[in-house]
Amino acid sequence: MPKFNALHLVLPAVWVGLLSTIAPVHAEETVHLYNWNDYFAENTLEEFQKKTGIRPVLDLYDNNDVLEAKLFAGSSGYDVVFPTARPFGARQIKAGLYQPLDKSKLPGLDQLDPAVMASLKELDPDNAHLVPYLLGTTGLGINVAKVKAALGPDAAIDTWAILFDPAQAAKLKSCGISILDDATEAFAAALAWLGKDPNSRVSDDLDAAAKALKDARKSIRYFHSSQYISDLANGDLCVAHGYSGDILQARSRAEEAAKGVTVSFQIPREGAVLATDVVAIPKDAPNPAAAHAFIAYLLEPAVIADITNHVKYANANPAATPLVAEAVRTDPGIYPTEAVRQKFIVLKTPSDKQLRDLNRRWTRIKAER
Amino acid sequence: MANSVERRNLEPWQDPRAMPYVRIDHVTKKFNDIYAVDDVTLDIYQGEFFSLLGSSGCGKSTLLRLMAGLERPTAGRIYIDGMDVTDMPAYSRPVNMMFQSYALFPHMTVEQNVEFGLKQDRLSRQERAERVSDMLTLLQIGELRKRKPDQLSGGQRQRVALARTLAKHPKLLLLDEPLGALDKRLRESAQFELVNLQERIGITFVTVTHDQEEAMTMSTRIAVMDAGRILQVDTPTAIYEYPEYRFVADFIGLVNLFEGRVVENEGDQVVIESTVGRRLRLRDLRPHAIGAPVTVAIRPEKLSICETYQEDGVNQIKGVVEDIAYLGDVSIYRVRVSPAMLVEMTLTNVQPRTEQVLTWGQEVAMEWSPTSGVVLTE
Amino acid sequence: MHKLLAKLRLRDRHLARLVNIGAPYLWLGLFFLLPFAIVLHISLAETALAQPPYTSLWEWVDDGILQIRLNLQNFSTVFHDELYLAAFLNSLGVALVGTVLCLLIGYPMAYAIATAPERWRVVLLMLIILPFWTSFLIRVYAWISILKPNGLLNHLLMGLGVIDAPLTLLHTQTAIYIGVVYSYLPFMILPLYANLTRLDFSLLEAAADLGCRPFKAFLKVTLPLSLPGLVAGSMLVFIPVVGEFVIPDLLGGPDNLMIGNMLWTEFFGNKDWPLAAALTLSLLGLLVAPFVLMQRLERRIEGEPS
């Protein structure tokens, strides 16, 4: 989901260091995890070790591309990874980077939401490789007070128009707009605003979307995939195109800081990208048994409910829903209403050529060329 | 009459009407709390080859740098050619200096080094080229013109440095240990060359040296410095024959110093009772207080073997030869005259060495005339 | 027995000599030539959805025929697409301006340190080196909180009444230059300092004595003599800044189009390792060629007979 954040290149070392000081020195079973930053609850790993005696070693990334590069290079040394299903998981399965799951070792698997499982089957026949982990959307993080001050009290804020209508964007320029540095996400949003198929790879559609993005470009402060979290929380940005969990985290931080910044997460009415992050075991995982044990642990309703409470992303385990805190369960930003769900965009995996075309267009937009 | 004019030209300091070219007027230079130059007053005349002589740290280089404008005096004024240059920066002074290290610009050729100063004056290209080639010819380094300093020998560098300073036709040339970086043989020939050069181009030279022989050979006058002060300024002969201070006598050449007290003033002579128990009589016009402590300085070559030694003889002393230094033309004999004192005597080697008069362990009596030593009170 | 020992010893000596001579070559081979060969290999391959994500260059077809497929498409793409050229030129521009800024700021600093009293030099050098003890990334992040609209600098300037509204500093070209100068200044100062401490200050006195004013003496004497330090410092700044990725990514505006970011997109975004490798090699070639030429020229000037 989020993209590159250089700080997280440093964090793995810190984490590994911390964990190894807690753990006893003698050789014991370990499971190597490679996950997004802030994507477990605080005690998820500790409890797992208590329960199984397997010591988890965690490295972090904030960008699917980084994970994918490591997997493609091979011998990553990881047992469990957490890619986004589309387009990454799909491509990685095609490249044969994952091993099939031993479902006998994953007793909680059959409890998972059949709709989610069915959707994953499109890219992973028989759900052989991927287990859904958390679900999020890509929407808008809004500093309500500042946006209303700029656009007027009655302005609609649940719309991509805030980004793509040049008149509105221009009014918000000075208080700050950011867009995810991700070609697929940015084009999907622009196509949705134009009322076109967000998965369209038709040249005319893409040209139109590129024009919309270029127009918006003049009012945009930066393209980045994680920096908006703190900027939104501090009031340095008033509109951020970003991932639901990240924006909701910014909202909590703003509340904690109590400096009068109120952040709201909005799912645009024109449609928003729904992303499913999944769990998978790389083909060359050093300890597949421990990997299965860890996935089985994540399938426990109490464990995943705790994670949802913490990271503000919905899970695909209906049995866990009652265990999720009331405030989280009823937050439409996390568990959207049925009406909103209807408009979710499910991304299709672009071909290599399409991806290159998209990235090339994206580079040109960013560079104003 | 002609004789008197000539004498005045050669020794302008003897002429009360002569204008000094450089006047250093009560100049003091302090570094933090240390007096490098301590209330120095000095006149240097046009055409002189003037040497500042002293051991290292005596302030002679600082005094030179003050003249060049590389240091500013803490107190006092400096005049060059009648102009007060005390506050004038180095780059404006009509003075050039040759550095001890030569300070040749390593990134420039010999030619460019020599031309450097000329470029600062607004001379035409042609004029510069002429002067450079004049200088290179003068110092016989024409064939080195395209070389860089690191491709030159010590002697060649010295010539380049000299050419560079002379190219600007300064009225006053300052030389900081000009021969210090040369080996001994080269140094001796360079001494004469430097003097010839100075006579030919007729500009005033002020050099700094710690080498008393060098100062004696080259200078019209020498200023002997110690601890930031000038002790004596005089011609080489006067400095050698009539030192005014123990320090000066000791610093220049070999000398025997007898400590003693004044016993009697007798006309133009003074009688002294020395600590080694002998009576000395020396020509000295100053009236001395009876019992005043004085030092008598007698050069070794002024001593001769005494044929008529008497127990109460004046200007006579006896001892045992302890050491002989054979220098070819002369030999220096070190004679033990008392447990605390060695007297040095130089004798010309008229006979071949095998037939020398004196040998080790031999008792010898020595004497000197009252006019061949000086009485020093300081 | 003795003969055998002597023989052994002789062999040992040969071995020792071999190690002595071999070590630098081994180093070069292991840490430069081998990676270079790998990158070259990848640059001639084609992308593939596999692990690793590129095709093999050779293949045994039947009857013992080795078939080698070299894909030169990547290089032609790199040189024909004006976007890469633009990114390359932009990188060169940023590196050039950054180097000049480092030089303008670093030279006086190096000069001041080199001419400071001995006991101060160590302290001043420490102050230059001290920031290195903190991670580079953390320091660049610190600049974000200094430069951002709600950041320290804007607060300070507004508090002093210099400005009324926050300045847009972060995500601009200015911020990139601030980051570059801040991060690379020590690489300029240290070689210059090392050079300037060796400068014979009597040369400046000689220049003054020959009638040269201080500034001109600096231009005619100090500057040419510090040229080796200046060149070393400039190269230490220029070369890494051309390929800089973190600073433009974190501090730069959306329009910063630098070759480092292009490489990132090719490698991570497009998963096109061959193209990324071709881009790297082209960058290397375009960067190294001028330096090699310059060195040749320098040697020729130095080797000129006098």
JSON list of N, CA, C and O in Angstrom, two decimals, chain C residues 247-268:
[
{"chain": "C", "resi": 247, "resn": "ILE", "atom": "N", "xyz": [18.03, 12.39, -1.03]},
{"chain": "C", "resi": 247, "resn": "ILE", "atom": "CA", "xyz": [17.77, 13.82, -0.83]},
{"chain": "C", "resi": 247, "resn": "ILE", "atom": "C", "xyz": [16.67, 14.35, -1.75]},
{"chain": "C", "resi": 247, "resn": "ILE", "atom": "O", "xyz": [15.71, 14.95, -1.27]},
{"chain": "C", "resi": 248, "resn": "PRO", "atom": "N", "xyz": [16.76, 14.11, -3.07]},
{"chain": "C", "resi": 248, "resn": "PRO", "atom": "CA", "xyz": [15.65, 14.58, -3.91]},
{"chain": "C", "resi": 248, "resn": "PRO", "atom": "C", "xyz": [14.33, 13.91, -3.56]},
{"chain": "C", "resi": 248, "resn": "PRO", "atom": "O", "xyz": [13.27, 14.54, -3.65]},
{"chain": "C", "resi": 249, "resn": "ASP", "atom": "N", "xyz": [14.37, 12.66, -3.13]},
{"chain": "C", "resi": 249, "resn": "ASP", "atom": "CA", "xyz": [13.12, 11.97, -2.82]},
{"chain": "C", "resi": 249, "resn": "ASP", "atom": "C", "xyz": [12.46, 12.58, -1.60]},
{"chain": "C", "resi": 249, "resn": "ASP", "atom": "O", "xyz": [11.25, 12.74, -1.56]},
{"chain": "C", "resi": 250, "resn": "LEU", "atom": "N", "xyz": [13.26, 12.91, -0.58]},
{"chain": "C", "resi": 250, "resn": "LEU", "atom": "CA", "xyz": [12.68, 13.39, 0.67]},
{"chain": "C", "resi": 250, "resn": "LEU", "atom": "C", "xyz": [12.47, 14.89, 0.69]},
{"chain": "C", "resi": 250, "resn": "LEU", "atom": "O", "xyz": [11.49, 15.39, 1.23]},
{"chain": "C", "resi": 251, "resn": "LEU", "atom": "N", "xyz": [13.41, 15.63, 0.13]},
{"chain": "C", "resi": 251, "resn": "LEU", "atom": "CA", "xyz": [13.33, 17.09, 0.24]},
{"chain": "C", "resi": 251, "resn": "LEU", "atom": "C", "xyz": [12.85, 17.74, -1.04]},
{"chain": "C", "resi": 251, "resn": "LEU", "atom": "O", "xyz": [12.38, 18.86, -1.03]},
{"chain": "C", "resi": 252, "resn": "GLY", "atom": "N", "xyz": [12.98, 17.03, -2.16]},
{"chain": "C", "resi": 252, "resn": "GLY", "atom": "CA", "xyz": [12.72, 17.64, -3.46]},
{"chain": "C", "resi": 252, "resn": "GLY", "atom": "C", "xyz": [11.24, 17.78, -3.76]},
{"chain": "C", "resi": 252, "resn": "GLY", "atom": "O", "xyz": [10.39, 17.13, -3.15]},
{"chain": "C", "resi": 253, "resn": "GLY", "atom": "N", "xyz": [10.97, 18.63, -4.72]},
{"chain": "C", "resi": 253, "resn": "GLY", "atom": "CA", "xyz": [9.61, 18.82, -5.15]},
{"chain": "C", "resi": 253, "resn": "GLY", "atom": "C", "xyz": [9.19, 17.71, -6.09]},
{"chain": "C", "resi": 253, "resn": "GLY", "atom": "O", "xyz": [9.99, 16.86, -6.46]},
{"chain": "C", "resi": 254, "resn": "PRO", "atom": "N", "xyz": [7.92, 17.71, -6.49]},
{"chain": "C", "resi": 254, "resn": "PRO", "atom": "CA", "xyz": [7.43, 16.65, -7.36]},
{"chain": "C", "resi": 254, "resn": "PRO", "atom": "C", "xyz": [8.09, 16.67, -8.74]},
{"chain": "C", "resi": 254, "resn": "PRO", "atom": "O", "xyz": [8.10, 15.68, -9.44]},
{"chain": "C", "resi": 255, "resn": "ASP", "atom": "N", "xyz": [8.65, 17.80, -9.11]},
{"chain": "C", "resi": 255, "resn": "ASP", "atom": "CA", "xyz": [9.20, 17.88, -10.47]},
{"chain": "C", "resi": 255, "resn": "ASP", "atom": "C", "xyz": [10.67, 17.52, -10.54]},
{"chain": "C", "resi": 255, "resn": "ASP", "atom": "O", "xyz": [11.28, 17.65, -11.58]},
{"chain": "C", "resi": 256, "resn": "ASN", "atom": "N", "xyz": [11.24, 17.10, -9.40]},
{"chain": "C", "resi": 256, "resn": "ASN", "atom": "CA", "xyz": [12.65, 16.75, -9.49]},
{"chain": "C", "resi": 256, "resn": "ASN", "atom": "C", "xyz": [12.78, 15.45, -10.26]},
{"chain": "C", "resi": 256, "resn": "ASN", "atom": "O", "xyz": [12.22, 14.43, -9.91]},
{"chain": "C", "resi": 257, "resn": "LEU", "atom": "N", "xyz": [13.48, 15.55, -11.35]},
{"chain": "C", "resi": 257, "resn": "LEU", "atom": "CA", "xyz": [13.64, 14.39, -12.24]},
{"chain": "C", "resi": 257, "resn": "LEU", "atom": "C", "xyz": [15.11, 14.05, -12.25]},
{"chain": "C", "resi": 257, "resn": "LEU", "atom": "O", "xyz": [15.88, 14.61, -12.99]},
{"chain": "C", "resi": 258, "resn": "MET", "atom": "N", "xyz": [15.48, 13.18, -11.32]},
{"chain": "C", "resi": 258, "resn": "MET", "atom": "CA", "xyz": [16.90, 12.86, -11.25]},
{"chain": "C", "resi": 258, "resn": "MET", "atom": "C", "xyz": [17.12, 11.41, -11.63]},
{"chain": "C", "resi": 258, "resn": "MET", "atom": "O", "xyz": [16.23, 10.58, -11.51]},
{"chain": "C", "resi": 259, "resn": "ILE", "atom": "N", "xyz": [18.33, 11.14, -12.06]},
{"chain": "C", "resi": 259, "resn": "ILE", "atom": "CA", "xyz": [18.62, 9.82, -12.60]},
{"chain": "C", "resi": 259, "resn": "ILE", "atom": "C", "xyz": [18.45, 8.74, -11.53]},
{"chain": "C", "resi": 259, "resn": "ILE", "atom": "O", "xyz": [18.05, 7.62, -11.81]},
{"chain": "C", "resi": 260, "resn": "GLY", "atom": "N", "xyz": [18.71, 9.12, -10.28]},
{"chain": "C", "resi": 260, "resn": "GLY", "atom": "CA", "xyz": [18.52, 8.17, -9.17]},
{"chain": "C", "resi": 260, "resn": "GLY", "atom": "C", "xyz": [17.07, 7.73, -9.08]},
{"chain": "C", "resi": 260, "resn": "GLY", "atom": "O", "xyz": [16.76, 6.54, -8.88]},
{"chain": "C", "resi": 261, "resn": "ASN", "atom": "N", "xyz": [16.15, 8.69, -9.22]},
{"chain": "C", "resi": 261, "resn": "ASN", "atom": "CA", "xyz": [14.73, 8.35, -9.16]},
{"chain": "C", "resi": 261, "resn": "ASN", "atom": "C", "xyz": [14.30, 7.54, -10.38]},
{"chain": "C", "resi": 261, "resn": "ASN", "atom": "O", "xyz": [13.44, 6.67, -10.29]},
{"chain": "C", "resi": 262, "resn": "MET", "atom": "N", "xyz": [14.91, 7.84, -11.52]},
{"chain": "C", "resi": 262, "resn": "MET", "atom": "CA", "xyz": [14.60, 7.07, -12.73]},
{"chain": "C", "resi": 262, "resn": "MET", "atom": "C", "xyz": [15.03, 5.62, -12.54]},
{"chain": "C", "resi": 262, "resn": "MET", "atom": "O", "xyz": [14.32, 4.69, -12.92]},
{"chain": "C", "resi": 263, "resn": "LEU", "atom": "N", "xyz": [16.20, 5.45, -11.94]},
{"chain": "C", "resi": 263, "resn": "LEU", "atom": "CA", "xyz": [16.69, 4.10, -11.68]},
{"chain": "C", "resi": 263, "resn": "LEU", "atom": "C", "xyz": [15.74, 3.35, -10.75]},
{"chain": "C", "resi": 263, "resn": "LEU", "atom": "O", "xyz": [15.45, 2.18, -10.95]},
{"chain": "C", "resi": 264, "resn": "TRP", "atom": "N", "xyz": [15.30, 4.07, -9.74]},
{"chain": "C", "resi": 264, "resn": "TRP", "atom": "CA", "xyz": [14.36, 3.48, -8.79]},
{"chain": "C", "resi": 264, "resn": "TRP", "atom": "C", "xyz": [13.11, 3.00, -9.53]},
{"chain": "C", "resi": 264, "resn": "TRP", "atom": "O", "xyz": [12.65, 1.88, -9.34]},
{"chain": "C", "resi": 265, "resn": "THR", "atom": "N", "xyz": [12.56, 3.87, -10.38]},
{"chain": "C", "resi": 265, "resn": "THR", "atom": "CA", "xyz": [11.34, 3.51, -11.10]},
{"chain": "C", "resi": 265, "resn": "THR", "atom": "C", "xyz": [11.57, 2.31, -12.00]},
{"chain": "C", "resi": 265, "resn": "THR", "atom": "O", "xyz": [10.75, 1.39, -12.03]},
{"chain": "C", "resi": 266, "resn": "GLU", "atom": "N", "xyz": [12.69, 2.30, -12.72]},
{"chain": "C", "resi": 266, "resn": "GLU", "atom": "CA", "xyz": [12.95, 1.16, -13.60]},
{"chain": "C", "resi": 266, "resn": "GLU", "atom": "C", "xyz": [13.09, -0.13, -12.82]},
{"chain": "C", "resi": 266, "resn": "GLU", "atom": "O", "xyz": [12.55, -1.17, -13.19]},
{"chain": "C", "resi": 267, "resn": "PHE", "atom": "N", "xyz": [13.82, -0.04, -11.72]},
{"chain": "C", "resi": 267, "resn": "PHE", "atom": "CA", "xyz": [14.13, -1.25, -10.98]},
{"chain": "C", "resi": 267, "resn": "PHE", "atom": "C", "xyz": [12.94, -1.74, -10.17]},
{"chain": "C", "resi": 267, "resn": "PHE", "atom": "O", "xyz": [12.56, -2.90, -10.24]},
{"chain": "C", "resi": 268, "resn": "PHE", "atom": "N", "xyz": [12.32, -0.83, -9.43]},
{"chain": "C", "resi": 268, "resn": "PHE", "atom": "CA", "xyz": [11.25, -1.24, -8.53]},
{"chain": "C", "resi": 268, "resn": "PHE", "atom": "C", "xyz": [9.88, -1.13, -9.20]},
{"chain": "C", "resi": 268, "resn": "PHE", "atom": "O", "xyz": [9.07, -2.03, -9.12]}
]
